[in-house]
Amino acid sequence: MTTDIKFIREGKPLTWSQRLSLTLTLSFPAMLAQLSSIAMQYIDASMVGRLGADDSAAIGLVSTSLWLFWGICSAMTSGYSVQLAHKVGANDAKGARTIFRQGIVASIIFSVVMAIIGIAISWQLPVWLGGEKEICGKASLYFVVFVAALPLLTMNYLAGGMLRCAGNMKVPSAISGLMCVLDCVFNFLLIFPTHIYEIFGLPIRIPGAGLGVLGAALGTVGAEAVCAAIMMWYAYCRQHEIKLIGHSGSWRLTGIITRNAVGISVPMTVEHAVICGAQIAITMIVAPLGVIAIAANAFAVTAESLCYMPGYGIGDAATALTGQSHGAGRPKLVRKFGYMAVGLGMAIMTVMGLLMYVFADDIMRLITPVESISSLGAEVLRIEAWAEPMFAASIVAYGAFVGVGQTKLPALMNLGSIWLVRVPLAWWMASTMGLRGVWIAMCIELTFRGLIFLGRLFLSKWWKSPNPEASSNSKEQILET
């Protein structure tokens, strides 16, 4: 029998195999979406890597700062999508649509403000990060294109989050695949100059703008803008539980939904800001090590995402499953889905870490032809491979906690781990071991972080988080053991 996410909100009992089936059903499309995102990073890195070490370093210098802006906007939208999951779980379609409307309005306002801030600091940012004069101009140009497009990217985050929390993982996954294809095409046309290729002896002229780093930014933003429009259209017009077309309602922000959104998203936003601040601090530690170290560090981070992005996909599924179970008033099911998702994430990321260890040299050569960069990147990737199982535990457990609206303590756990363990260790070890020391510090910290998240998952009553809006006719006491 096919297991549907509707079983959660209908109060039906779920066996272990049905829970596994549902977790896999939601996880695989989410993982494919994350892998599509990774493919985009590989495409950008590989294409820009062909332009030389300076262009690669220019992108690597501001990458962590871009993650800061993207992550803050994404965390802000989570304040609304988590509430929507609870409403869908409680079979409150009208309430879900109200949250969706307010999420759109709030996201537009917030992202415009963030874009203005980003543009204002864009020309000084590479200097603040300690970049060399040769790469600062290109780094600023790359950064400003992305932050100017934040309102479009935020709509993509919002629509994707709403669809996933409504239980639809397939559409965001398919659109992410399309985004990857568009990114490849747009980047090829914008990064490189016009080329003439011979196909079956016939000269074929392929036009190109030859914009280099600027072309990489414009290509990716263009692909994300097209897919944001498609994603928002589907959520607005097609997704049964939340579609707004044909359903009237107010677009004015209300106090209770805004307060709930702030309560969920502010800890996540502050956490992401502080974590990205730590990553920026790591970039500043790496910058004095030279252009080769900057490029190797940036490319290795991109390569490592092949391992951890499946974990984020499973984490998205965990948020949807625990969120809808929480909204339906089924705390025991919340716990069971949390345990199952974490176990699945650790198993998959362990395999991915093993593959990364074995094929580190091949992965880095795929990204950059510069031998000094690829060899150093491969070395640090093998260091990081040891941390992947515990990294998975922290990623997926965090997603499960977010589903029930718990963001404050998990945020503090992430912040304490990265600032009290990773940054001091990286600063100390970089002076004697260079980039290798920075990545050893990262491996130690991720292992520690995974252990404390597992401790909270198994030793606390996080799954009993109060939910005053849960359905009063919950059947869990009758149907579940």
Coordinates of C-alpha atoms in Angstrom, one line a residue:
M1 CA 0.0 0.0 0.0
T2 CA 1.3 3.5 -0.9
T3 CA 2.0 5.6 2.1
D4 CA 0.9 9.3 1.7
I5 CA 1.8 12.2 3.9
K6 CA -2.0 12.8 4.3
F7 CA -1.9 9.7 6.6
I8 CA -0.3 12.0 9.2
R9 CA -3.1 14.6 9.4
E10 CA -5.8 12.0 9.0
G11 CA -4.7 10.3 12.2
K12 CA -3.9 6.9 10.6
P13 CA -1.4 4.6 12.3
L14 CA 1.9 4.2 10.5
T15 CA 4.1 1.0 10.8
W16 CA 7.9 1.2 10.8
S17 CA 8.0 0.3 7.1
Q18 CA 5.4 2.9 6.2
R19 CA 7.3 5.6 8.1
L20 CA 10.5 4.6 6.3
S21 CA 8.6 4.7 3.0
L22 CA 7.3 8.1 3.7
T23 CA 10.7 9.4 4.9
L24 CA 12.4 8.1 1.7
T25 CA 9.6 9.4 -0.5
L26 CA 10.1 12.9 0.8
S27 CA 13.9 12.7 1.2
F28 CA 14.9 11.6 -2.2
P29 CA 13.3 14.5 -4.1
A30 CA 14.7 16.9 -1.5
M31 CA 18.2 15.3 -1.9
L32 CA 18.0 15.6 -5.7
A33 CA 17.1 19.3 -5.3
Q34 CA 20.1 19.8 -3.1
L35 CA 22.3 17.9 -5.5
S36 CA 21.1 20.1 -8.3
S37 CA 22.2 23.1 -6.2
I38 CA 25.6 21.4 -5.8
A39 CA 25.8 20.8 -9.5
M40 CA 25.3 24.6 -10.0
Q41 CA 28.2 25.3 -7.7
Y42 CA 30.4 22.8 -9.5
I43 CA 29.4 24.3 -12.9
D44 CA 30.3 27.8 -11.6
A45 CA 33.5 26.7 -10.0
S46 CA 34.6 24.6 -13.0
M47 CA 33.9 27.2 -15.6
V48 CA 35.5 30.0 -13.6
G49 CA 38.4 27.8 -12.6
R50 CA 39.3 27.7 -16.3
L51 CA 39.9 31.4 -16.2
G52 CA 42.8 31.2 -13.7
A53 CA 43.6 31.4 -10.0
D54 CA 42.8 35.1 -9.6
D55 CA 39.2 34.8 -10.8
S56 CA 38.8 31.7 -8.7
A57 CA 40.1 33.5 -5.7
A58 CA 37.8 36.5 -6.4
I59 CA 34.7 34.3 -6.1
G60 CA 36.1 32.4 -3.1
L61 CA 36.8 35.6 -1.2
V62 CA 33.2 36.7 -1.1
S63 CA 31.4 33.3 -1.1
T64 CA 31.0 33.1 2.6
S65 CA 29.6 36.7 2.7
L66 CA 27.0 35.7 0.0
W67 CA 26.1 32.7 2.1
L68 CA 25.4 35.1 5.0
F69 CA 22.9 37.1 2.9
W70 CA 21.3 34.1 1.3
G71 CA 21.0 32.2 4.7
I72 CA 19.4 35.2 6.5
C73 CA 16.8 35.5 3.8
S74 CA 16.2 31.7 3.8
A75 CA 15.9 31.6 7.6
M76 CA 13.4 34.5 7.5
T77 CA 11.1 32.5 5.1
S78 CA 11.3 29.5 7.4
G79 CA 9.3 31.5 10.0
Y80 CA 6.3 31.2 7.7
S81 CA 6.8 27.8 6.1
V82 CA 7.1 26.1 9.5
Q83 CA 3.8 27.7 10.6
L84 CA 2.3 26.6 7.3
A85 CA 3.3 22.9 8.0
H86 CA 1.5 23.1 11.3
K87 CA -1.6 24.4 9.6
V88 CA -1.5 21.8 6.9
G89 CA -1.0 19.1 9.5
A90 CA -4.1 20.4 11.4
N91 CA -6.1 20.4 8.1
D92 CA -6.5 24.2 8.3
A93 CA -6.3 25.2 4.6
K94 CA -7.6 28.7 5.2
G95 CA -5.0 29.3 7.9
A96 CA -2.3 28.0 5.7
R97 CA -3.2 30.3 2.9
T98 CA -3.3 33.3 5.3
I99 CA 0.3 32.4 6.3
F100 CA 1.4 32.1 2.7
R101 CA 0.0 35.6 1.8
Q102 CA 1.8 37.2 4.7
G103 CA 5.0 35.3 4.0
I104 CA 5.0 36.8 0.5
V105 CA 4.6 40.4 1.8
A106 CA 7.1 40.0 4.6
S107 CA 9.7 38.3 2.3
I108 CA 9.5 41.1 -0.3
I109 CA 10.0 43.8 2.3
F110 CA 12.8 42.0 4.1
S111 CA 14.7 41.0 1.0
V112 CA 14.6 44.5 -0.4
V113 CA 16.1 45.9 2.8
M114 CA 18.9 43.2 2.7
A115 CA 19.6 44.0 -0.9
I116 CA 20.1 47.7 -0.1
I117 CA 22.5 46.8 2.7
G118 CA 24.4 44.4 0.5
I119 CA 24.8 46.9 -2.3
A120 CA 26.0 49.6 0.1
I121 CA 28.9 47.5 1.4
S122 CA 29.8 45.6 -1.8
W123 CA 32.7 47.8 -2.9
Q124 CA 34.5 47.8 0.4
L125 CA 33.8 44.1 1.4
P126 CA 36.7 42.5 -0.4
V127 CA 39.1 45.0 1.2
W128 CA 37.7 44.3 4.7
L129 CA 38.2 40.5 4.1
G130 CA 41.9 41.1 3.3
G131 CA 41.8 40.4 -0.4
E132 CA 44.7 41.4 -2.6
K133 CA 44.2 44.4 -4.9
E134 CA 44.3 42.2 -8.1
I135 CA 41.1 40.4 -7.1
C136 CA 39.0 43.0 -5.1
G137 CA 37.3 44.6 -8.1
K138 CA 36.1 41.3 -9.6
A139 CA 35.1 40.1 -6.1
S140 CA 32.9 43.2 -5.6
L141 CA 31.3 42.9 -9.0
Y142 CA 30.4 39.2 -8.3
F143 CA 29.0 40.1 -4.9
V144 CA 26.9 43.1 -6.0
V145 CA 25.1 41.1 -8.7
F146 CA 23.9 38.5 -6.3
V147 CA 22.8 40.8 -3.5
A148 CA 20.9 43.0 -6.0
A149 CA 18.9 39.9 -7.0
L150 CA 18.0 39.0 -3.3
P151 CA 14.3 39.7 -3.7
L152 CA 14.0 37.2 -6.6
L153 CA 16.1 34.6 -4.7
T154 CA 14.0 35.0 -1.6
M155 CA 10.8 34.3 -3.5
N156 CA 12.5 31.1 -4.6
Y157 CA 13.3 30.2 -1.0
L158 CA 9.7 31.0 0.1
A159 CA 7.9 29.1 -2.6
G160 CA 10.1 26.1 -2.2
G161 CA 9.8 26.1 1.5
M162 CA 6.0 26.3 1.3
L163 CA 5.8 23.5 -1.2
R164 CA 8.0 21.2 0.9
C165 CA 6.2 21.9 4.1
A166 CA 2.9 21.1 2.3
G167 CA 4.5 17.7 1.5
N168 CA 5.4 18.4 -2.1
M169 CA 9.1 17.5 -2.6
K170 CA 8.8 16.6 -6.3
V171 CA 8.1 20.0 -7.8
P172 CA 10.9 21.8 -6.0
S173 CA 13.2 19.0 -7.0
A174 CA 12.3 19.1 -10.7
I175 CA 12.6 22.9 -10.8
S176 CA 16.0 22.6 -9.1
G177 CA 17.1 20.3 -11.9
L178 CA 15.9 22.8 -14.5
M179 CA 17.8 25.5 -12.7
C180 CA 21.0 23.4 -13.0
V181 CA 20.5 23.1 -16.8
L182 CA 19.7 26.8 -17.2
D183 CA 22.8 27.7 -15.1
C184 CA 25.0 25.6 -17.3
V185 CA 23.7 27.2 -20.5
F186 CA 23.6 30.8 -19.2
N187 CA 27.1 30.5 -17.7
F188 CA 28.6 29.0 -20.9
L189 CA 27.1 31.9 -23.0
L190 CA 28.1 34.6 -20.5
I191 CA 31.5 33.6 -19.1
F192 CA 33.4 32.6 -22.2
P193 CA 33.9 34.6 -25.5
T194 CA 32.6 33.4 -28.8
H195 CA 34.0 30.0 -29.9
I196 CA 34.1 28.1 -33.1
Y197 CA 33.8 24.3 -32.6
E198 CA 34.0 21.6 -35.3
I199 CA 31.2 19.0 -35.2
F200 CA 31.5 16.3 -37.8
G201 CA 33.9 18.5 -39.7
L202 CA 31.5 21.4 -39.8
P203 CA 32.5 24.7 -38.0
I204 CA 29.8 25.7 -35.5
R205 CA 30.0 29.2 -34.1
I206 CA 28.8 29.4 -30.4
P207 CA 28.2 32.9 -29.3
G208 CA 29.6 34.1 -26.0
A209 CA 29.7 37.4 -24.0
G210 CA 33.2 36.8 -22.5
L211 CA 32.2 38.4 -19.2
G212 CA 34.3 36.1 -16.9
V213 CA 33.4 36.5 -13.2
L214 CA 30.5 38.8 -14.0
G215 CA 29.1 36.3 -16.4
A216 CA 29.2 33.6 -13.8
A217 CA 27.1 35.8 -11.4
L218 CA 24.6 36.9 -14.1
G219 CA 24.2 33.3 -15.4
T220 CA 23.4 31.9 -12.0
V221 CA 21.1 34.7 -11.0
G222 CA 19.3 34.4 -14.4
A223 CA 18.7 30.7 -13.8
E224 CA 17.5 31.2 -10.3
A225 CA 15.1 34.1 -11.4
V226 CA 13.5 31.9 -14.1
C227 CA 13.0 29.1 -11.6
A228 CA 11.7 31.3 -8.8
A229 CA 9.0 32.5 -11.1
I230 CA 8.0 28.9 -12.0
M231 CA 8.1 27.8 -8.3
M232 CA 6.0 30.7 -7.1
W233 CA 3.5 30.2 -9.9
Y234 CA 3.1 26.5 -8.9
A235 CA 2.6 27.3 -5.2
Y236 CA 0.3 30.2 -5.9
C237 CA -1.9 28.5 -8.6
R238 CA -1.5 24.7 -8.4
Q239 CA -0.6 23.3 -4.9
H240 CA -4.0 22.2 -3.5
E241 CA -3.4 22.8 0.2
I242 CA -2.0 26.3 -0.1
K243 CA -2.9 27.8 -3.6
L244 CA -4.1 31.4 -3.4
I245 CA -5.8 31.7 -6.8
G246 CA -9.6 31.5 -6.4
H247 CA -9.3 32.1 -2.6
S248 CA -9.8 35.6 -1.4
G249 CA -8.1 36.9 1.7
S250 CA -6.2 39.8 3.3
W251 CA -2.6 40.5 2.5
R252 CA -2.1 42.7 5.5
L253 CA 0.5 41.5 8.1
T254 CA -1.1 40.4 11.4
G255 CA 0.4 40.4 14.9
I256 CA 0.1 36.8 15.8
I257 CA 1.5 35.3 12.6
T258 CA 4.3 37.9 12.5
R259 CA 5.2 37.2 16.1
N260 CA 5.3 33.5 15.5
A261 CA 7.4 34.0 12.4
V262 CA 9.8 36.2 14.4
G263 CA 9.9 33.6 17.2
I264 CA 10.9 30.9 14.7
S265 CA 13.1 32.7 12.3
V266 CA 15.0 35.2 14.5
P267 CA 17.0 32.5 16.3
M268 CA 17.7 30.9 12.9
T269 CA 18.6 34.2 11.4
V270 CA 20.9 35.2 14.2
E271 CA 22.4 31.7 14.2
H272 CA 23.1 31.8 10.5
A273 CA 24.5 35.3 10.7
V274 CA 26.9 34.4 13.5
I275 CA 27.9 31.1 11.8
C276 CA 28.5 32.9 8.5
G277 CA 30.4 35.5 10.6
A278 CA 32.6 32.6 11.8
Q279 CA 33.0 31.4 8.2
I280 CA 34.0 34.9 7.2
A281 CA 36.5 34.9 10.1
I282 CA 37.8 31.6 8.7
T283 CA 38.2 33.3 5.3
M284 CA 40.2 36.1 6.9
I285 CA 42.4 33.4 8.5
V286 CA 42.9 31.8 5.2
A287 CA 43.4 35.0 3.1
P288 CA 47.0 35.7 4.4
L289 CA 48.0 32.1 3.2
G290 CA 47.8 33.3 -0.4
V291 CA 45.8 33.0 -3.6
I292 CA 46.4 29.3 -3.9
A293 CA 45.1 28.6 -0.4
I294 CA 42.0 30.9 -0.9
A295 CA 41.1 29.2 -4.2
A296 CA 41.8 25.7 -2.8
N297 CA 39.6 26.4 0.3
A298 CA 36.7 27.8 -1.8
F299 CA 36.8 24.9 -4.2
A300 CA 37.1 22.3 -1.5
V301 CA 34.1 23.8 0.3
T302 CA 32.2 23.5 -3.0
A303 CA 33.4 19.9 -3.5
E304 CA 32.5 18.9 0.1
S305 CA 28.9 20.1 -0.5
L306 CA 28.5 16.9 -2.6
C307 CA 28.6 15.1 0.7
Y308 CA 26.5 17.3 3.0
M309 CA 23.8 18.6 0.7
P310 CA 22.0 15.2 0.8
G311 CA 21.9 15.7 4.6
Y312 CA 20.2 19.1 4.1
G313 CA 17.7 17.4 1.7
I314 CA 16.8 14.8 4.4
G315 CA 16.7 17.7 6.9
D316 CA 14.0 19.4 4.8
A317 CA 12.0 16.2 4.7
A318 CA 12.4 15.9 8.5
T319 CA 11.1 19.4 8.9
A320 CA 8.0 18.6 6.8
L321 CA 7.3 15.3 8.6
T322 CA 7.8 16.4 12.2
G323 CA 6.0 19.7 11.4
Q324 CA 2.9 18.1 10.1
S325 CA 3.0 15.4 12.8
H326 CA 3.3 18.2 15.4
G327 CA 0.4 20.1 13.8
A328 CA -1.8 17.0 13.8
G329 CA -1.1 16.6 17.6
R330 CA 0.9 13.3 17.3
P331 CA 4.0 13.8 19.4
K332 CA 5.0 10.1 19.3
L333 CA 5.1 10.2 15.6
V334 CA 7.2 13.4 15.7
R335 CA 9.8 11.5 17.7
K336 CA 9.8 8.4 15.4
F337 CA 10.2 10.5 12.3
G338 CA 13.0 12.4 13.9
Y339 CA 14.9 9.3 14.8
M340 CA 14.4 7.7 11.4
A341 CA 15.5 10.8 9.5
V342 CA 18.7 11.2 11.5
G343 CA 19.6 7.6 11.0
L344 CA 19.0 7.8 7.3
G345 CA 21.0 11.0 7.0
M346 CA 24.0 9.5 8.9
A347 CA 24.0 6.4 6.7
I348 CA 23.9 8.3 3.4
M349 CA 26.5 10.9 4.4
T350 CA 28.9 8.2 5.7
V351 CA 28.8 6.6 2.3
M352 CA 29.3 10.0 0.6
G353 CA 32.2 10.7 2.9
L354 CA 33.9 7.5 1.9
L355 CA 33.4 8.3 -1.8
M356 CA 34.8 11.8 -1.2
Y357 CA 37.9 10.3 0.5
V358 CA 38.5 7.9 -2.4
F359 CA 37.9 10.2 -5.3
A360 CA 39.1 13.5 -3.8
D361 CA 41.8 14.0 -6.5
D362 CA 39.4 13.4 -9.3
I363 CA 36.8 15.7 -7.8
M364 CA 39.2 18.6 -7.5
R365 CA 40.6 18.1 -11.0
L366 CA 37.1 18.3 -12.3
I367 CA 36.8 21.8 -10.7
T368 CA 40.2 23.3 -11.5
P369 CA 43.1 22.4 -13.9
V370 CA 45.6 24.3 -11.6
E371 CA 47.6 21.4 -10.1
S372 CA 48.7 23.3 -6.9
I373 CA 45.1 24.2 -6.2
S374 CA 43.6 20.8 -6.9
S375 CA 46.3 18.9 -4.9
L376 CA 45.9 21.1 -1.8
G377 CA 42.1 20.9 -2.1
A378 CA 42.1 17.1 -2.3
E379 CA 44.3 16.9 0.8
V380 CA 41.9 18.9 2.9
L381 CA 38.8 17.0 1.5
R382 CA 40.2 13.8 2.9
I383 CA 40.6 15.4 6.3
E384 CA 36.9 16.5 6.2
A385 CA 35.6 13.1 5.1
W386 CA 36.0 11.8 8.6
A387 CA 33.5 14.3 10.0
E388 CA 30.6 13.5 7.6
P389 CA 28.6 11.1 9.8
M390 CA 28.4 13.5 12.7
F391 CA 27.8 16.4 10.4
A392 CA 24.8 14.5 9.1
A393 CA 23.5 14.1 12.7
S394 CA 23.6 17.8 13.4
I395 CA 22.0 18.8 10.0
V396 CA 19.1 16.4 10.1
A397 CA 18.4 16.7 13.9
Y398 CA 18.3 20.4 13.4
G399 CA 15.7 20.0 10.7
A400 CA 13.6 17.8 13.0
F401 CA 13.7 20.4 15.8
V402 CA 12.7 23.2 13.4
G403 CA 9.6 21.2 12.4
V404 CA 8.2 21.5 15.9
G405 CA 9.2 25.2 16.2
Q406 CA 12.3 24.7 18.4
T407 CA 15.0 27.0 17.0
K408 CA 16.5 28.8 20.0
L409 CA 18.5 26.0 21.7
P410 CA 19.6 24.3 18.5
A411 CA 20.8 27.7 17.3
L412 CA 22.8 28.2 20.5
M413 CA 24.3 24.8 20.1
N414 CA 25.5 25.6 16.5
L415 CA 26.8 29.0 17.6
G416 CA 28.7 27.7 20.6
S417 CA 30.2 24.8 18.6
I418 CA 31.5 26.9 15.7
W419 CA 32.7 29.9 17.7
L420 CA 34.1 28.2 20.8
V421 CA 35.7 25.2 18.9
R422 CA 36.2 25.8 15.2
V423 CA 37.4 29.4 15.1
P424 CA 39.9 29.3 17.9
L425 CA 41.3 26.0 16.7
A426 CA 41.6 27.2 13.1
W427 CA 43.4 30.4 14.1
W428 CA 45.8 28.4 16.3
M429 CA 46.5 25.6 13.8
A430 CA 46.7 27.8 10.6
S431 CA 49.9 29.4 11.9
T432 CA 51.7 26.1 11.9
M433 CA 49.8 23.9 9.5
G434 CA 48.4 26.3 7.0
L435 CA 45.1 25.4 5.2
R436 CA 45.4 21.8 6.5
G437 CA 45.2 23.0 10.1
V438 CA 42.0 25.0 9.3
W439 CA 40.3 21.9 7.9
I440 CA 41.5 19.7 10.8
A441 CA 39.8 22.3 13.1
M442 CA 36.7 22.0 11.0
C443 CA 36.7 18.2 11.3
I444 CA 37.0 18.3 15.1
E445 CA 34.3 20.9 15.4
L446 CA 31.7 19.1 13.2
T447 CA 32.3 15.9 15.1
F448 CA 31.7 17.7 18.4
R449 CA 28.6 19.4 17.0
G450 CA 27.1 16.1 15.9
L451 CA 27.6 14.5 19.3
I452 CA 25.7 17.3 21.1
F453 CA 22.8 17.2 18.6
L454 CA 22.5 13.4 19.1
G455 CA 22.5 14.0 22.8
R456 CA 19.6 16.4 22.6
L457 CA 17.8 14.1 20.1
F458 CA 17.8 11.1 22.4
L459 CA 18.0 12.6 25.9
S460 CA 15.5 15.4 25.8
K461 CA 11.7 15.6 25.3
W462 CA 12.0 17.9 22.3
W463 CA 9.2 16.0 20.5
K464 CA 6.7 17.0 23.3
S465 CA 6.9 20.6 22.3
P466 CA 3.6 22.2 23.2
N467 CA 1.3 23.0 20.3
P468 CA -1.9 24.8 21.3
E469 CA -3.2 24.7 17.7
A470 CA -3.0 21.0 17.4
S471 CA -6.1 19.2 16.3
S472 CA -8.3 18.5 19.4
N473 CA -9.5 15.2 18.0
S474 CA -6.0 13.7 17.7
K475 CA -6.3 9.9 17.3
E476 CA -2.7 9.2 18.4
Q477 CA -3.7 7.9 21.8
I478 CA -6.0 5.4 20.1
L479 CA -4.1 4.4 17.0
E480 CA -0.4 4.5 18.0
T481 CA 1.6 2.3 20.3

